[in-house]
Coordinates of C-alpha atoms and ligand atoms in Angstrom, one line a residue:
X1 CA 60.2 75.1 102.4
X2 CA 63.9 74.4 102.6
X3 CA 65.9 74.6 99.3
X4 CA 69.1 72.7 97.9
X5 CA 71.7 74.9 98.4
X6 CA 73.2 75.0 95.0
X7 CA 69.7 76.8 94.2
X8 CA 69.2 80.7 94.3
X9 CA 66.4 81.5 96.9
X10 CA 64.0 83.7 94.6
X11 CA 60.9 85.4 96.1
X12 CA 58.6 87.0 93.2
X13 CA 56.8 89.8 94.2
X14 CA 58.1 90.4 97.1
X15 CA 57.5 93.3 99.4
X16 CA 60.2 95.3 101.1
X17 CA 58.7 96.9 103.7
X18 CA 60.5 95.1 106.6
X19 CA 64.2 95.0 104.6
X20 CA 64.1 99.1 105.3
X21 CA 63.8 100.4 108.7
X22 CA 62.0 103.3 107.6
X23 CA 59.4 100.7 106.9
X24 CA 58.6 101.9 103.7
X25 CA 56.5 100.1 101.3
X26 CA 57.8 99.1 98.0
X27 CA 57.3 95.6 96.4
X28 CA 60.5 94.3 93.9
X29 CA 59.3 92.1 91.2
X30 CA 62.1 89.5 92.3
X31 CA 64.3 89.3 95.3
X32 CA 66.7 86.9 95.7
X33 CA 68.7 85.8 98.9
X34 CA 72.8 85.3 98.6
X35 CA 74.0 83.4 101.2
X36 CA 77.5 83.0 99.5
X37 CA 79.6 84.1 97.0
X38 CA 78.9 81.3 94.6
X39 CA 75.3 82.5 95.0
X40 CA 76.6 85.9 93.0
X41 CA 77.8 83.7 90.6
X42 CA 74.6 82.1 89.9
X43 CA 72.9 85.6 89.4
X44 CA 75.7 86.7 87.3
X45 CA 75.1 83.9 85.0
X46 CA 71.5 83.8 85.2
X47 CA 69.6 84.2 81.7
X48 CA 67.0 86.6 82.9
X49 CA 68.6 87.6 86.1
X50 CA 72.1 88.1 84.8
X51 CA 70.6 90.5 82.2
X52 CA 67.9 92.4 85.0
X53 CA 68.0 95.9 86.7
X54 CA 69.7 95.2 89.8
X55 CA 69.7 96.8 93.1
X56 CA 71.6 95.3 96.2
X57 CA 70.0 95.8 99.6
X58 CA 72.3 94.9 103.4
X59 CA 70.4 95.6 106.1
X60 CA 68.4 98.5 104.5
X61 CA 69.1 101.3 107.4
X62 CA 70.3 103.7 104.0
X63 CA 68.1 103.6 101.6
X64 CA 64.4 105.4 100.9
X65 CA 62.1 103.5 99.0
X66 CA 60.1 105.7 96.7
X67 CA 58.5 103.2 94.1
X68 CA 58.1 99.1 93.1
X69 CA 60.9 97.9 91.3
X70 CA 60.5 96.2 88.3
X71 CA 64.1 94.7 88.5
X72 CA 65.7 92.1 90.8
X73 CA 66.6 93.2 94.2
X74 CA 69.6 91.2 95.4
X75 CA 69.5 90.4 99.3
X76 CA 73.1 89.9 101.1
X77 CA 72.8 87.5 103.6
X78 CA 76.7 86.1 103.4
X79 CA 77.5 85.7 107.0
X80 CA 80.2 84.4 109.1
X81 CA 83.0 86.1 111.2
X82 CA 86.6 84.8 112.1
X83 CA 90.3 86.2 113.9
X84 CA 92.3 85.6 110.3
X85 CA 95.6 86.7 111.8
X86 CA 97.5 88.3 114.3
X87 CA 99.8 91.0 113.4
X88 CA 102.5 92.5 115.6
X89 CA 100.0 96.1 115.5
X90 CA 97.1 95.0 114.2
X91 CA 93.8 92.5 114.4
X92 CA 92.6 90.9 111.2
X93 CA 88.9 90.2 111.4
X94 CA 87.2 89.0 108.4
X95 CA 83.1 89.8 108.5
X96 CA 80.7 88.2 105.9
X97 CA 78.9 90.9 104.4
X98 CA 75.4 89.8 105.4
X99 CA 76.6 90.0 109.5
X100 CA 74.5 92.4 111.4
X101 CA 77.5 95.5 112.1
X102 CA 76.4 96.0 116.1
X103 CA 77.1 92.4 116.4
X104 CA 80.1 92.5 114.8
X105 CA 80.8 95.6 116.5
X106 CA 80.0 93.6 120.5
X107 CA 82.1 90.7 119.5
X108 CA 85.3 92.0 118.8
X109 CA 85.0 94.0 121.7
X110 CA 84.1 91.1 123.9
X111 CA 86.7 88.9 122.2
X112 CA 89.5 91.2 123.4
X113 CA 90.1 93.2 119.9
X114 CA 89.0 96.3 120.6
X115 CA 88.9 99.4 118.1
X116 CA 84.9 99.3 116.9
X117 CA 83.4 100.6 119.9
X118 CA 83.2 104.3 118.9
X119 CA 80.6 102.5 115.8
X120 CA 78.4 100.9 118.3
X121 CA 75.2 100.7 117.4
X122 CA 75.1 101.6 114.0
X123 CA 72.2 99.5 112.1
X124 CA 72.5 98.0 109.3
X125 CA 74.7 95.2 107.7
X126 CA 78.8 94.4 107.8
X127 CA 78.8 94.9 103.8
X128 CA 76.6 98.1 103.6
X129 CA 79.3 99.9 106.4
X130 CA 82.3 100.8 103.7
X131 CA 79.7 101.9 101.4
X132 CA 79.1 104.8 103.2
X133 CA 82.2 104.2 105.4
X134 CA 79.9 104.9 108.3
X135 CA 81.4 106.7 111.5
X136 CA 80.5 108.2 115.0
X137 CA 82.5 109.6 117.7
X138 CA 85.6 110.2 115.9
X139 CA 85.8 107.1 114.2
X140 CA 85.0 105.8 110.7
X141 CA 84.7 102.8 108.6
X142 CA 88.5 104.1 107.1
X143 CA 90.1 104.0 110.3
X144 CA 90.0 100.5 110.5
X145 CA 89.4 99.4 107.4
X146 CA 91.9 96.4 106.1
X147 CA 90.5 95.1 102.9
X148 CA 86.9 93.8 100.8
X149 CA 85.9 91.5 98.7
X150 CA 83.5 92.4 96.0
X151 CA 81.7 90.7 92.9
X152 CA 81.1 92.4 89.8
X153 CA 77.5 92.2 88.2
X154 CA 78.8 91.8 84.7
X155 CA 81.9 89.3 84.6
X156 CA 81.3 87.6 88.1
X157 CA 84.7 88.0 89.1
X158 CA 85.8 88.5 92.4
X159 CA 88.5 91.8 93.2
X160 CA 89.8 92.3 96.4
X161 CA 89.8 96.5 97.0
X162 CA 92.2 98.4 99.7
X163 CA 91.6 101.3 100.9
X164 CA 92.9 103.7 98.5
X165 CA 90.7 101.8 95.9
X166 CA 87.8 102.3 98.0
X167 CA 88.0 105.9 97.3
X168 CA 86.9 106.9 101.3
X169 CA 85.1 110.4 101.9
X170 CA 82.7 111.9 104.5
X171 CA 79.8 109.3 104.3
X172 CA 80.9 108.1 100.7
X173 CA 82.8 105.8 98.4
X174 CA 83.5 104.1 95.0
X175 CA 80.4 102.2 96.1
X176 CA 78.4 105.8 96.2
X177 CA 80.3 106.8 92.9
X178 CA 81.0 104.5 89.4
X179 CA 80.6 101.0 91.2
X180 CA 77.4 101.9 92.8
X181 CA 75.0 99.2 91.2
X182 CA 77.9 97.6 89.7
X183 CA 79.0 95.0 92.1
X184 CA 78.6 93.0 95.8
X185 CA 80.6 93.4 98.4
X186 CA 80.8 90.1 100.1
X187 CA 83.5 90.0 103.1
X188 CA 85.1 92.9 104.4
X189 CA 88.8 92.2 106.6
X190 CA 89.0 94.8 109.3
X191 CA 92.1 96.1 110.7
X192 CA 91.8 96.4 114.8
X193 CA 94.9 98.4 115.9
X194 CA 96.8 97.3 119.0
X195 CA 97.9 98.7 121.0
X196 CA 94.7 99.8 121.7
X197 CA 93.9 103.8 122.5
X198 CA 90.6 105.3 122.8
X199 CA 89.1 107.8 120.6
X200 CA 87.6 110.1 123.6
X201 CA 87.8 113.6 121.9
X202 CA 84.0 114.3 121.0
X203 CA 82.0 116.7 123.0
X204 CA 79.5 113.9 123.7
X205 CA 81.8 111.4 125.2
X206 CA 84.2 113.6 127.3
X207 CA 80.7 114.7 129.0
X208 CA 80.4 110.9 129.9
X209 CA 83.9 110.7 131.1
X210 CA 83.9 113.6 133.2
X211 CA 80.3 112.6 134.6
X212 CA 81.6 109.1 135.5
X213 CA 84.8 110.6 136.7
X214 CA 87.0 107.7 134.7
X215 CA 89.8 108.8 132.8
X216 CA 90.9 105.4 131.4
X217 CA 88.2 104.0 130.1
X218 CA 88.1 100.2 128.7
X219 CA 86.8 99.4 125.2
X220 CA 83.5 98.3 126.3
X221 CA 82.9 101.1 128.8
X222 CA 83.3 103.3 125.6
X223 CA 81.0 100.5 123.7
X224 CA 78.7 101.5 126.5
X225 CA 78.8 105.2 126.5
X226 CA 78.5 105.0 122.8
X227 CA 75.3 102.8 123.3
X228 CA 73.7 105.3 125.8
X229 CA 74.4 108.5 123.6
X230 CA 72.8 107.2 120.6
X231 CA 69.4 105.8 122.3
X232 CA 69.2 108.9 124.1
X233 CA 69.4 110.5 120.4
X234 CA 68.6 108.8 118.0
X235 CA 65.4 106.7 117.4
X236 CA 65.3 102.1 117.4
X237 CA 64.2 101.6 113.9
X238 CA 62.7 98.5 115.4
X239 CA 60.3 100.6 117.1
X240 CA 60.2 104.5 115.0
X241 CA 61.0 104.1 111.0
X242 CA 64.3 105.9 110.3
X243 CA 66.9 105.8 108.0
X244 CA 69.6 107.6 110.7
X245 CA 70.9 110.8 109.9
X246 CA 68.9 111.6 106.6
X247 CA 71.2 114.8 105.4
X248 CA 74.6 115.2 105.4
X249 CA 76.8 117.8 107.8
X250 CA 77.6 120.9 104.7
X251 CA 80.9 121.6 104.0
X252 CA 81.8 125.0 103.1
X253 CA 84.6 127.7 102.5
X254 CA 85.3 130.2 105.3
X255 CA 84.0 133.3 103.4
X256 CA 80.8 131.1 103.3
X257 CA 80.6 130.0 107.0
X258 CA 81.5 133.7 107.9
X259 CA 78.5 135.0 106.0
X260 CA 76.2 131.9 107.9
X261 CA 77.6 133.3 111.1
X262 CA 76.7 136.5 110.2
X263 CA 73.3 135.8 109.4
X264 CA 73.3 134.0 112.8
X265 CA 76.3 133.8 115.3
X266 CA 74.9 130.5 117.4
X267 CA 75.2 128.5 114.1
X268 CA 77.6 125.3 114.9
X269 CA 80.5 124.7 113.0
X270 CA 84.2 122.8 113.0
X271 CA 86.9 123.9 111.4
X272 CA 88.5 120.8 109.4
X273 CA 91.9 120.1 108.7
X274 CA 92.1 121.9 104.7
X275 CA 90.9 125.3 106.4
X276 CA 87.3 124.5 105.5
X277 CA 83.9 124.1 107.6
X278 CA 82.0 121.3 108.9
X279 CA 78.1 122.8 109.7
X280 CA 75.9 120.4 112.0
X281 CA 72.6 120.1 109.4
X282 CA 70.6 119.3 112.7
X283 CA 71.4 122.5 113.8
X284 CA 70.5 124.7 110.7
X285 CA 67.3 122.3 110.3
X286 CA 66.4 122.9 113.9
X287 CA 66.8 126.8 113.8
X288 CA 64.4 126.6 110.8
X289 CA 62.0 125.6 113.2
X290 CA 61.7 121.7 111.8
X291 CA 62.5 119.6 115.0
X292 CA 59.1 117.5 115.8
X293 CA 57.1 118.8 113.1
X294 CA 55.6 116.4 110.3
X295 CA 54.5 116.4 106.7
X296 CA 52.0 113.8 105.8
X297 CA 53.0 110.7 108.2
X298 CA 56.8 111.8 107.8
X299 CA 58.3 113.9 110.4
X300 CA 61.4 115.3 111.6
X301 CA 62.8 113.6 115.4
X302 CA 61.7 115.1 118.1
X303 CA 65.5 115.1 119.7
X304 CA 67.6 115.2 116.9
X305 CA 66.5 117.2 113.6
X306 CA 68.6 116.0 111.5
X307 CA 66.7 112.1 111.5
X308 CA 63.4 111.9 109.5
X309 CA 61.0 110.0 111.3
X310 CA 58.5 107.3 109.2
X311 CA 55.2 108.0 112.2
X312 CA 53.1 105.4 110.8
X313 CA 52.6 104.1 107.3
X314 CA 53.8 106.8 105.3
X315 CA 55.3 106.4 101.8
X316 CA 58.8 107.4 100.6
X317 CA 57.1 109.9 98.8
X318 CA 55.8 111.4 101.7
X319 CA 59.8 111.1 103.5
X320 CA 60.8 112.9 99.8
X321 CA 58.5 115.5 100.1
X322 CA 59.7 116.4 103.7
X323 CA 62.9 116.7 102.8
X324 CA 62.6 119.0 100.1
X325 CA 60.6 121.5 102.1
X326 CA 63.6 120.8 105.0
X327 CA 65.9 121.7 101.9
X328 CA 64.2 124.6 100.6
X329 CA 63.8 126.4 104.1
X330 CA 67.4 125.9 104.4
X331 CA 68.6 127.2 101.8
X332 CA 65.9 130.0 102.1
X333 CA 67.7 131.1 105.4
X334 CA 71.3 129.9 105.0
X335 CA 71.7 129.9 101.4
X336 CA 73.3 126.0 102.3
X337 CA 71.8 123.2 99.9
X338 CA 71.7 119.8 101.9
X339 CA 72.5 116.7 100.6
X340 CA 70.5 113.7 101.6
X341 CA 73.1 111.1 103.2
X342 CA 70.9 107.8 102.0
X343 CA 70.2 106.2 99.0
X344 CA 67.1 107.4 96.9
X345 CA 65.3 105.0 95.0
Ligands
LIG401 N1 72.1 120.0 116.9 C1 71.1 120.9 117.2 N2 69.8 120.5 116.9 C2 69.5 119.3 116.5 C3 70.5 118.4 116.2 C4 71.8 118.7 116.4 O1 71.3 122.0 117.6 O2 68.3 119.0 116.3 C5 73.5 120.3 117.1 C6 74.0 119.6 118.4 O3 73.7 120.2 119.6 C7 75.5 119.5 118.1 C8 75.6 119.5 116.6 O4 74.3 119.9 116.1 O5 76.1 120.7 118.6 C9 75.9 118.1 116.0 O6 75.0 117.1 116.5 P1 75.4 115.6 116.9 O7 76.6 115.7 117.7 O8 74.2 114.9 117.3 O9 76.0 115.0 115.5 P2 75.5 115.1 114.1 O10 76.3 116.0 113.3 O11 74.0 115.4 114.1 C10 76.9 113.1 113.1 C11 76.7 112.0 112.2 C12 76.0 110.8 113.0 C13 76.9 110.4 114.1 C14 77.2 111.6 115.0 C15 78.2 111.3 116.1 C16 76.4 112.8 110.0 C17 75.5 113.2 108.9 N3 75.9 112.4 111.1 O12 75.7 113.6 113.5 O13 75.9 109.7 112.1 O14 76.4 109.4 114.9 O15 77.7 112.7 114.2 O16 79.5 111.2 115.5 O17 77.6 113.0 109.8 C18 74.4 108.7 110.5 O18 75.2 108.9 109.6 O19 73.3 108.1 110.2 C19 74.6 109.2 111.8 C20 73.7 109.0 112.8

C-alpha cells in the first residue's frame, strides 16, 4: 500500500532476517523506514517513538543479531547521489546515506572521479561506511572523507561533522564511541582527489599487476582487480551469511609481537608507523586450526578464517558462541584477545 509521504513508514513486528547478511533472525517490535531527513524529524518528535530504545540499521553487513528487540529499529533508506563541486584538487560527491556503497563506489569511477576503487565491493550502505570508516587495499573511509550530516535522536537537530570530529581509527569512530545510538547519519560529502594516483602497494594487488604485466593501471582496472580479490576471498552475503571480517587485525607492542614470534616465527605481522604491530587475526585463527570448521550452523570460511560463516539458519547465538571459542583458543596459544569488528546486539 503506498503511503503519503509526510507519514513515517512503520512495520510492527517486523523481522530482520533479510536487513543482515548474516541472515540472522531477530524480529524488532517496530521498524520504521527514513527516506529523508524530515523523516528523522518525525521520529524525533514522535510521542512513543521519540521516547523508544532505538537502534539504526544501513545495510546491515556489521551488525550480529543476538535477540528481538523490544525498541524501534530505525531503517536508512535516504538515497540520492550528485557532483556538488569541483575543486581545483578535489571531487565533491555528496551520497544519501541509504545508497548502496558498491554502487556508489562503480559510479564515481565510471563518471570519471576516481579515488573509491580500492573500496570496491564493500557491502553495506553509504551511511554505515564512516561508522566503521571501512577500508581495503590501502585505502579507508578517511582518506577521502570530505564531510557528514547527522541527526541527533534527542534534539533533532542536524550537525554537519569533519573529519577530526569524526574521531577516525582502525575500523572505528565517534559513531562506535559516545554517539553510537545517539544520532543518524544522513548524507556523507566525499572528497575524490585529483590528480588521481593509485594506491597499488598491497601484496594482493602488486600480484595482479605484475600477473597482468600493467604498470599504469586506470581506476577501473584497479576497481576490477579489487572485485576479483575479494570474490576469490571473501564470501557473497547474497548467497553465504557473513558479516565480513568478524574480528579485528590485533595491535600490539614489539616486546609483545617478539614473544608471538617466538612462540611461532611464521606468524604475520606489519610494522606500523608509531613503532607498533599490526597481526593478521586470519592468520592466528587459522594456525589454531579454525579455517572451515563449524559450531552449531556457524562456521569459520573455508578461504579466509578470519569471516564467520552463517551455513544455514543458525542464530546469532550460535555466531557468538563461535567466536568465543575462536577467542579463547587464541588467546590460549598467543596470549592475543580479539576484538570482534561488528556490532553485537
Ligand atoms: N591469512 C591466513 N589465513 C587466513 C586468513 C589470512 O594466513 O585464513 C593471512 C594472509 O595470508 C595474509 C594476512 O593473513 O598474509 C592478511 O590477510 P588479508 O590480506 O586477507 O587481509 P585481512 O587482514 O584478513 C583486512 C581487512 C579486510 C580488508 C583486507 C584488505 C580487517 C579486520 N580486515 O583483512 O576488511 O578487505 O584487509 O585490505 O582489517 C572487513 O573489514 O570486513 C574486511 C573484509
Amino acid at each position: 500500500m503506498s503511503q503519503p509521504p509526510n507519514t513515517l513508514q512503520v512495520q510492527h513486528r517486523a523481522s530482520l532476517r533479510e536487513y543482515n547478511t548474516f541472515g540472522l533472525p531477530a524480529v524488532a517490535a517496530t521498524l520504521v523506514r527514513l527516506a529523508s531527513v524530515a523523516d528523522v524529524r518525525r521520529v524525533v518528535d514522535h510521542r512513543e517513538y521519540g521516547v523508544a530504545a532505538k537502534f539504526v540499521l544501513g545495510g546491515g553487513s556489521n551488525v550480529v543479531l543476538t535477540r528481538d528487540f523490544a525498541g524501534v529499529v530505525l531503517k536508512v533508506e535516504i538515497m540520492g547521489r550528485r557532483l556538488l563541486r569541483e575543486e581545483a584538487d578535489a571531487w565533491i560527491v555528496e551520497v544519501g546515506a541509504g545508497e548502496p556503497w558498491h554502487e556508489v563506489v562503480s559510479w564515481t569511477v565510471q563518471q570519471g572521479w576516481p579515488g573509491l576503487e580500492n573500496l570496491a565491493l564493500i557491502p553495506g550502505s553509504t551511511g554505515a561506511a564512516p561508522v566503521q570508516n571501512i577500508g581495503a587495499y590501502g585505502v579507508e573511509l578517511k582518506d577521502r572523507f570530505e564531510s557528514l550530516d547527522a541527526v541527533d535522536l534527542v534534539t533533532g537537530r542536524t550537525v554537519t561533522l569533519d573529519a577530526p570530529a569524526c574521531r577516525f581509527g582502525y575500523r572505528d569512530s565517534v559513531f562506535k564511541q559516545h554517539l553510537a545510538g545517539k544520532s543518524v547519519i544522513t548524507r556523507v560529502r566525499l572528497r575524490l582527489p585529483r590528480p588521481w594516483q593509485p594506491v597499488l602497494g598491497y601484496l594482493d594487488l602488486e600480484r595482479k599487476m605484475a600477473e597482468s604485466g600493467q604498470r599504469t593501471p586506470d581506476a577501473q582496472t584497479v576497481f576490477d582487480w579489487v572485485c576479483a580479490i575479494r570474490r576469490a576471498k571473501l564470501p557473497d552475503p547474497a548467497v553465504i551469511g557473513n558479516a565480513g571480517s568478524f574480528f579485528k587485525n590485533p595491535v600490539v607492542s614489539p616486546e609483545q609481537c617478539r614473544d608471538i614470534i617466538g612462540r611461532d616465527p611464521a606468524v604475520v605481522h606489519y610494522l606500523l608507523p608509531d613503532g607498533s604491530y599490526k597481526l593478521a587475526a586470519g592468520w592466528l585463527i587459522d594456525a589454531c586450526g579454525w579455517k572451515g570448521k563449524s559450531v552449531g550452523r556457524a562456521g569459520v570460511y573455508d578461504k579466509q578464517a578470519l569471516v564467520l560463516v552463517n551455513r544455514g539458519g543458525a542464530s546469532g547465538a550460535e555466531v557468538v558462541t563461535l567466536a568465543r571459542a575462536i577467542q579463547e583458543s587464541v588467546y590460549g596459544r598467543f596470549g592475543i584477545r580479539l576484538e570482534p569488528e561488528p556490532v553485537i546486539l
